mmCIF file of C-alpha atoms in Angstrom:
data_model
loop_
_atom_site.group_PDB
_atom_site.id
_atom_site.type_symbol
_atom_site.label_atom_id
_atom_site.label_comp_id
_atom_site.label_asym_id
_atom_site.label_seq_id
_atom_site.Cartn_x
_atom_site.Cartn_y
_atom_site.Cartn_z
ATOM 1 C CA UNK B 1 52.160 -167.306 -29.483
ATOM 2 C CA UNK B 2 54.346 -167.877 -26.467
ATOM 3 C CA UNK B 3 57.169 -169.210 -28.502
ATOM 4 C CA UNK B 4 56.638 -166.197 -30.586
ATOM 5 C CA UNK B 5 56.860 -163.699 -27.972
ATOM 6 C CA UNK B 6 60.272 -165.648 -26.593
ATOM 7 C CA UNK B 7 61.698 -164.917 -29.995
ATOM 8 C CA UNK B 8 60.997 -161.555 -29.767
ATOM 9 C CA UNK B 9 62.315 -160.993 -26.475
ATOM 10 C CA UNK B 10 65.628 -162.669 -27.411
ATOM 11 C CA UNK B 11 65.962 -160.663 -30.785
ATOM 12 C CA UNK B 12 65.164 -157.660 -28.320
ATOM 13 C CA UNK B 13 68.243 -158.693 -26.618
ATOM 14 C CA UNK B 14 70.154 -159.398 -29.449
ATOM 15 C CA UNK B 15 69.511 -155.798 -30.897
ATOM 16 C CA UNK B 16 70.226 -154.539 -27.325
ATOM 17 C CA UNK B 17 73.482 -156.293 -27.536
ATOM 18 C CA UNK B 18 74.998 -155.256 -30.765
ATOM 19 C CA UNK B 19 73.877 -151.567 -30.629
ATOM 20 C CA UNK B 20 74.125 -150.732 -26.877
ATOM 21 C CA UNK B 21 77.464 -152.752 -26.135
ATOM 22 C CA UNK B 22 78.176 -152.539 -22.192
ATOM 23 C CA UNK B 23 74.305 -152.119 -21.297
ATOM 24 C CA UNK B 24 73.010 -154.148 -18.464
ATOM 25 C CA UNK B 25 70.100 -156.527 -18.570
ATOM 26 C CA UNK B 26 68.168 -154.536 -16.132
ATOM 27 C CA UNK B 27 68.619 -151.247 -17.568
ATOM 28 C CA UNK B 28 65.440 -149.669 -19.203
ATOM 29 C CA UNK B 29 66.888 -149.479 -22.404
ATOM 30 C CA UNK B 30 67.272 -153.257 -22.776
ATOM 31 C CA UNK B 31 63.713 -153.789 -21.439
ATOM 32 C CA UNK B 32 62.248 -151.735 -23.657
ATOM 33 C CA UNK B 33 63.964 -153.009 -26.735
ATOM 34 C CA UNK B 34 63.031 -156.219 -25.557
ATOM 35 C CA UNK B 35 59.592 -155.779 -25.033
ATOM 36 C CA UNK B 36 59.220 -153.745 -27.907
ATOM 37 C CA UNK B 37 60.413 -156.436 -29.955
ATOM 38 C CA UNK B 38 58.102 -159.014 -28.725
ATOM 39 C CA UNK B 39 55.134 -157.120 -28.865
ATOM 40 C CA UNK B 40 55.869 -156.388 -32.611
ATOM 41 C CA UNK B 41 56.732 -159.790 -33.599
ATOM 42 C CA UNK B 42 53.589 -161.228 -31.836
ATOM 43 C CA UNK B 43 51.605 -158.379 -33.644
ATOM 44 C CA UNK B 44 53.360 -159.199 -37.085
ATOM 45 C CA UNK B 45 52.365 -162.875 -36.548
ATOM 46 C CA UNK B 46 49.152 -162.134 -35.481
ATOM 47 C CA UNK B 47 48.396 -160.139 -38.694
ATOM 48 C CA UNK B 48 49.912 -162.678 -41.078
ATOM 49 C CA UNK B 49 47.771 -165.353 -39.295
ATOM 50 C CA UNK B 50 44.663 -163.304 -39.537
ATOM 51 C CA UNK B 51 45.044 -162.651 -42.872
ATOM 52 C CA UNK B 52 45.776 -166.522 -44.073
ATOM 53 C CA UNK B 53 43.097 -167.352 -41.975
ATOM 54 C CA UNK B 54 40.603 -170.071 -43.969
ATOM 55 C CA UNK B 55 37.699 -169.430 -42.780
ATOM 56 C CA UNK B 56 35.953 -166.866 -44.844
ATOM 57 C CA UNK B 57 33.168 -166.359 -42.794
ATOM 58 C CA UNK B 58 30.231 -167.653 -40.358
ATOM 59 C CA UNK B 59 27.646 -170.763 -41.455
ATOM 60 C CA UNK B 60 25.099 -170.698 -44.094
ATOM 61 C CA UNK B 61 22.128 -171.456 -41.479
ATOM 62 C CA UNK B 62 19.317 -171.263 -43.825
ATOM 63 C CA UNK B 63 21.122 -173.569 -46.197
ATOM 64 C CA UNK B 64 22.242 -175.658 -43.543
ATOM 65 C CA UNK B 65 18.143 -175.862 -42.762
ATOM 66 C CA UNK B 66 17.099 -176.708 -46.390
ATOM 67 C CA UNK B 67 19.877 -179.631 -46.471
ATOM 68 C CA UNK B 68 18.022 -181.432 -43.571
ATOM 69 C CA UNK B 69 19.187 -183.069 -40.768
ATOM 70 C CA UNK B 70 21.859 -185.604 -41.102
ATOM 71 C CA UNK B 71 24.542 -187.415 -39.045
ATOM 72 C CA UNK B 72 26.584 -184.135 -38.424
ATOM 73 C CA UNK B 73 23.059 -181.949 -38.478
ATOM 74 C CA UNK B 74 20.403 -181.893 -35.705
ATOM 75 C CA UNK B 75 17.316 -179.950 -34.912
ATOM 76 C CA UNK B 76 15.987 -179.376 -31.671
ATOM 77 C CA UNK B 77 12.738 -177.209 -31.350
ATOM 78 C CA UNK B 78 13.694 -175.672 -28.229
ATOM 79 C CA UNK B 79 16.446 -175.938 -25.587
ATOM 80 C CA UNK B 80 14.568 -175.348 -22.405
ATOM 81 C CA UNK B 81 10.463 -175.638 -23.250
ATOM 82 C CA UNK B 82 8.943 -179.336 -23.295
ATOM 83 C CA UNK B 83 6.684 -178.843 -26.531
ATOM 84 C CA UNK B 84 4.399 -181.712 -25.204
ATOM 85 C CA UNK B 85 4.053 -180.403 -21.683
ATOM 86 C CA UNK B 86 3.699 -176.539 -22.786
ATOM 87 C CA UNK B 87 6.006 -175.446 -19.898
ATOM 88 C CA UNK B 88 9.820 -175.258 -19.043
ATOM 89 C CA UNK B 89 11.702 -178.537 -18.687
ATOM 90 C CA UNK B 90 15.105 -178.936 -17.454
ATOM 91 C CA UNK B 91 15.217 -182.476 -19.002
ATOM 92 C CA UNK B 92 14.969 -180.888 -22.083
ATOM 93 C CA UNK B 93 18.487 -178.831 -21.657
ATOM 94 C CA UNK B 94 19.699 -182.552 -20.874
ATOM 95 C CA UNK B 95 18.753 -183.591 -24.203
ATOM 96 C CA UNK B 96 20.635 -180.384 -25.683
ATOM 97 C CA UNK B 97 23.699 -181.294 -23.821
ATOM 98 C CA UNK B 98 23.635 -185.207 -24.727
ATOM 99 C CA UNK B 99 23.269 -183.948 -28.156
ATOM 100 C CA UNK B 100 26.330 -181.655 -27.769
ATOM 101 C CA UNK B 101 28.215 -184.164 -26.122
ATOM 102 C CA UNK B 102 27.394 -186.729 -28.849
ATOM 103 C CA UNK B 103 28.603 -184.256 -31.397
ATOM 104 C CA UNK B 104 32.136 -183.609 -29.438
ATOM 105 C CA UNK B 105 32.611 -187.262 -29.134
ATOM 106 C CA UNK B 106 32.722 -187.765 -32.502
ATOM 107 C CA UNK B 107 33.370 -185.999 -35.758
ATOM 108 C CA UNK B 108 31.533 -183.101 -34.678
ATOM 109 C CA UNK B 109 28.311 -181.533 -36.160
ATOM 110 C CA UNK B 110 26.023 -178.429 -35.712
ATOM 111 C CA UNK B 111 23.002 -178.037 -33.241
ATOM 112 C CA UNK B 112 20.347 -175.943 -34.696
ATOM 113 C CA UNK B 113 17.788 -174.826 -32.068
ATOM 114 C CA UNK B 114 14.648 -173.378 -33.037
ATOM 115 C CA UNK B 115 13.926 -175.681 -36.299
ATOM 116 C CA UNK B 116 11.607 -178.654 -36.035
ATOM 117 C CA UNK B 117 12.606 -181.934 -37.237
ATOM 118 C CA UNK B 118 10.591 -181.202 -40.561
ATOM 119 C CA UNK B 119 12.874 -177.938 -41.050
ATOM 120 C CA UNK B 120 10.521 -175.458 -40.431
ATOM 121 C CA UNK B 121 12.335 -172.541 -38.407
ATOM 122 C CA UNK B 122 9.910 -172.016 -35.067
ATOM 123 C CA UNK B 123 12.377 -169.635 -33.561
ATOM 124 C CA UNK B 124 13.422 -169.140 -29.845
ATOM 125 C CA UNK B 125 10.676 -167.274 -28.503
ATOM 126 C CA UNK B 126 9.451 -169.953 -26.079
ATOM 127 C CA UNK B 127 13.107 -170.489 -24.745
ATOM 128 C CA UNK B 128 13.394 -166.486 -24.044
ATOM 129 C CA UNK B 129 10.239 -166.663 -21.891
ATOM 130 C CA UNK B 130 12.409 -168.672 -19.899
ATOM 131 C CA UNK B 131 15.522 -166.145 -19.690
ATOM 132 C CA UNK B 132 14.037 -163.247 -17.739
ATOM 133 C CA UNK B 133 17.174 -162.502 -15.796
ATOM 134 C CA UNK B 134 18.865 -159.431 -16.771
ATOM 135 C CA UNK B 135 22.258 -161.295 -17.163
ATOM 136 C CA UNK B 136 20.595 -163.059 -20.072
ATOM 137 C CA UNK B 137 20.486 -160.195 -22.169
ATOM 138 C CA UNK B 138 24.007 -160.629 -23.678
ATOM 139 C CA UNK B 139 22.622 -164.073 -25.158
ATOM 140 C CA UNK B 140 19.400 -163.056 -26.329
ATOM 141 C CA UNK B 141 21.536 -160.308 -28.349
ATOM 142 C CA UNK B 142 23.869 -162.703 -29.731
ATOM 143 C CA UNK B 143 20.910 -165.344 -30.995
ATOM 144 C CA UNK B 144 18.721 -162.285 -32.355
ATOM 145 C CA UNK B 145 21.808 -161.744 -34.613
ATOM 146 C CA UNK B 146 22.230 -165.098 -35.915
ATOM 147 C CA UNK B 147 18.878 -165.535 -36.387
ATOM 148 C CA UNK B 148 17.150 -166.835 -39.309
ATOM 149 C CA UNK B 149 13.430 -165.499 -40.326
ATOM 150 C CA UNK B 150 11.411 -167.792 -42.841
ATOM 151 C CA UNK B 151 7.927 -166.697 -43.297
ATOM 152 C CA UNK B 152 5.401 -168.828 -41.529
ATOM 153 C CA UNK B 153 3.138 -171.345 -43.250
#
């Protein structure tokens, strides 16, 4: 985008030189045309990029869970709660961080938190209970928007 902005400034200066001969570089007309061309070209390129974007939407989490774990998909029951000891455990956060690091160091992958190894969506209630600070509300809202609701058996 920086290159597009520089090209826009150059086009603006060229237009100023062609139509306003004798205009100084620091004059308001010259500066306004340069900045205007830069912004206009940037908006045009951003609009074209948005239209051409190949990602049609989000991930189908339900289908991802139904397919089960694989080399590129990992399920974690919780991110902060130790299920065996029934308490918050910082080691669980390290396990999640190691999984993310492994995906980043390989060809990538998807980590689904709140789903057990059998593919049952258990939710994130235990993790949410550890996030009582007011600054964590955006995290809860984001997770609630992407939650998968499956009937419990």
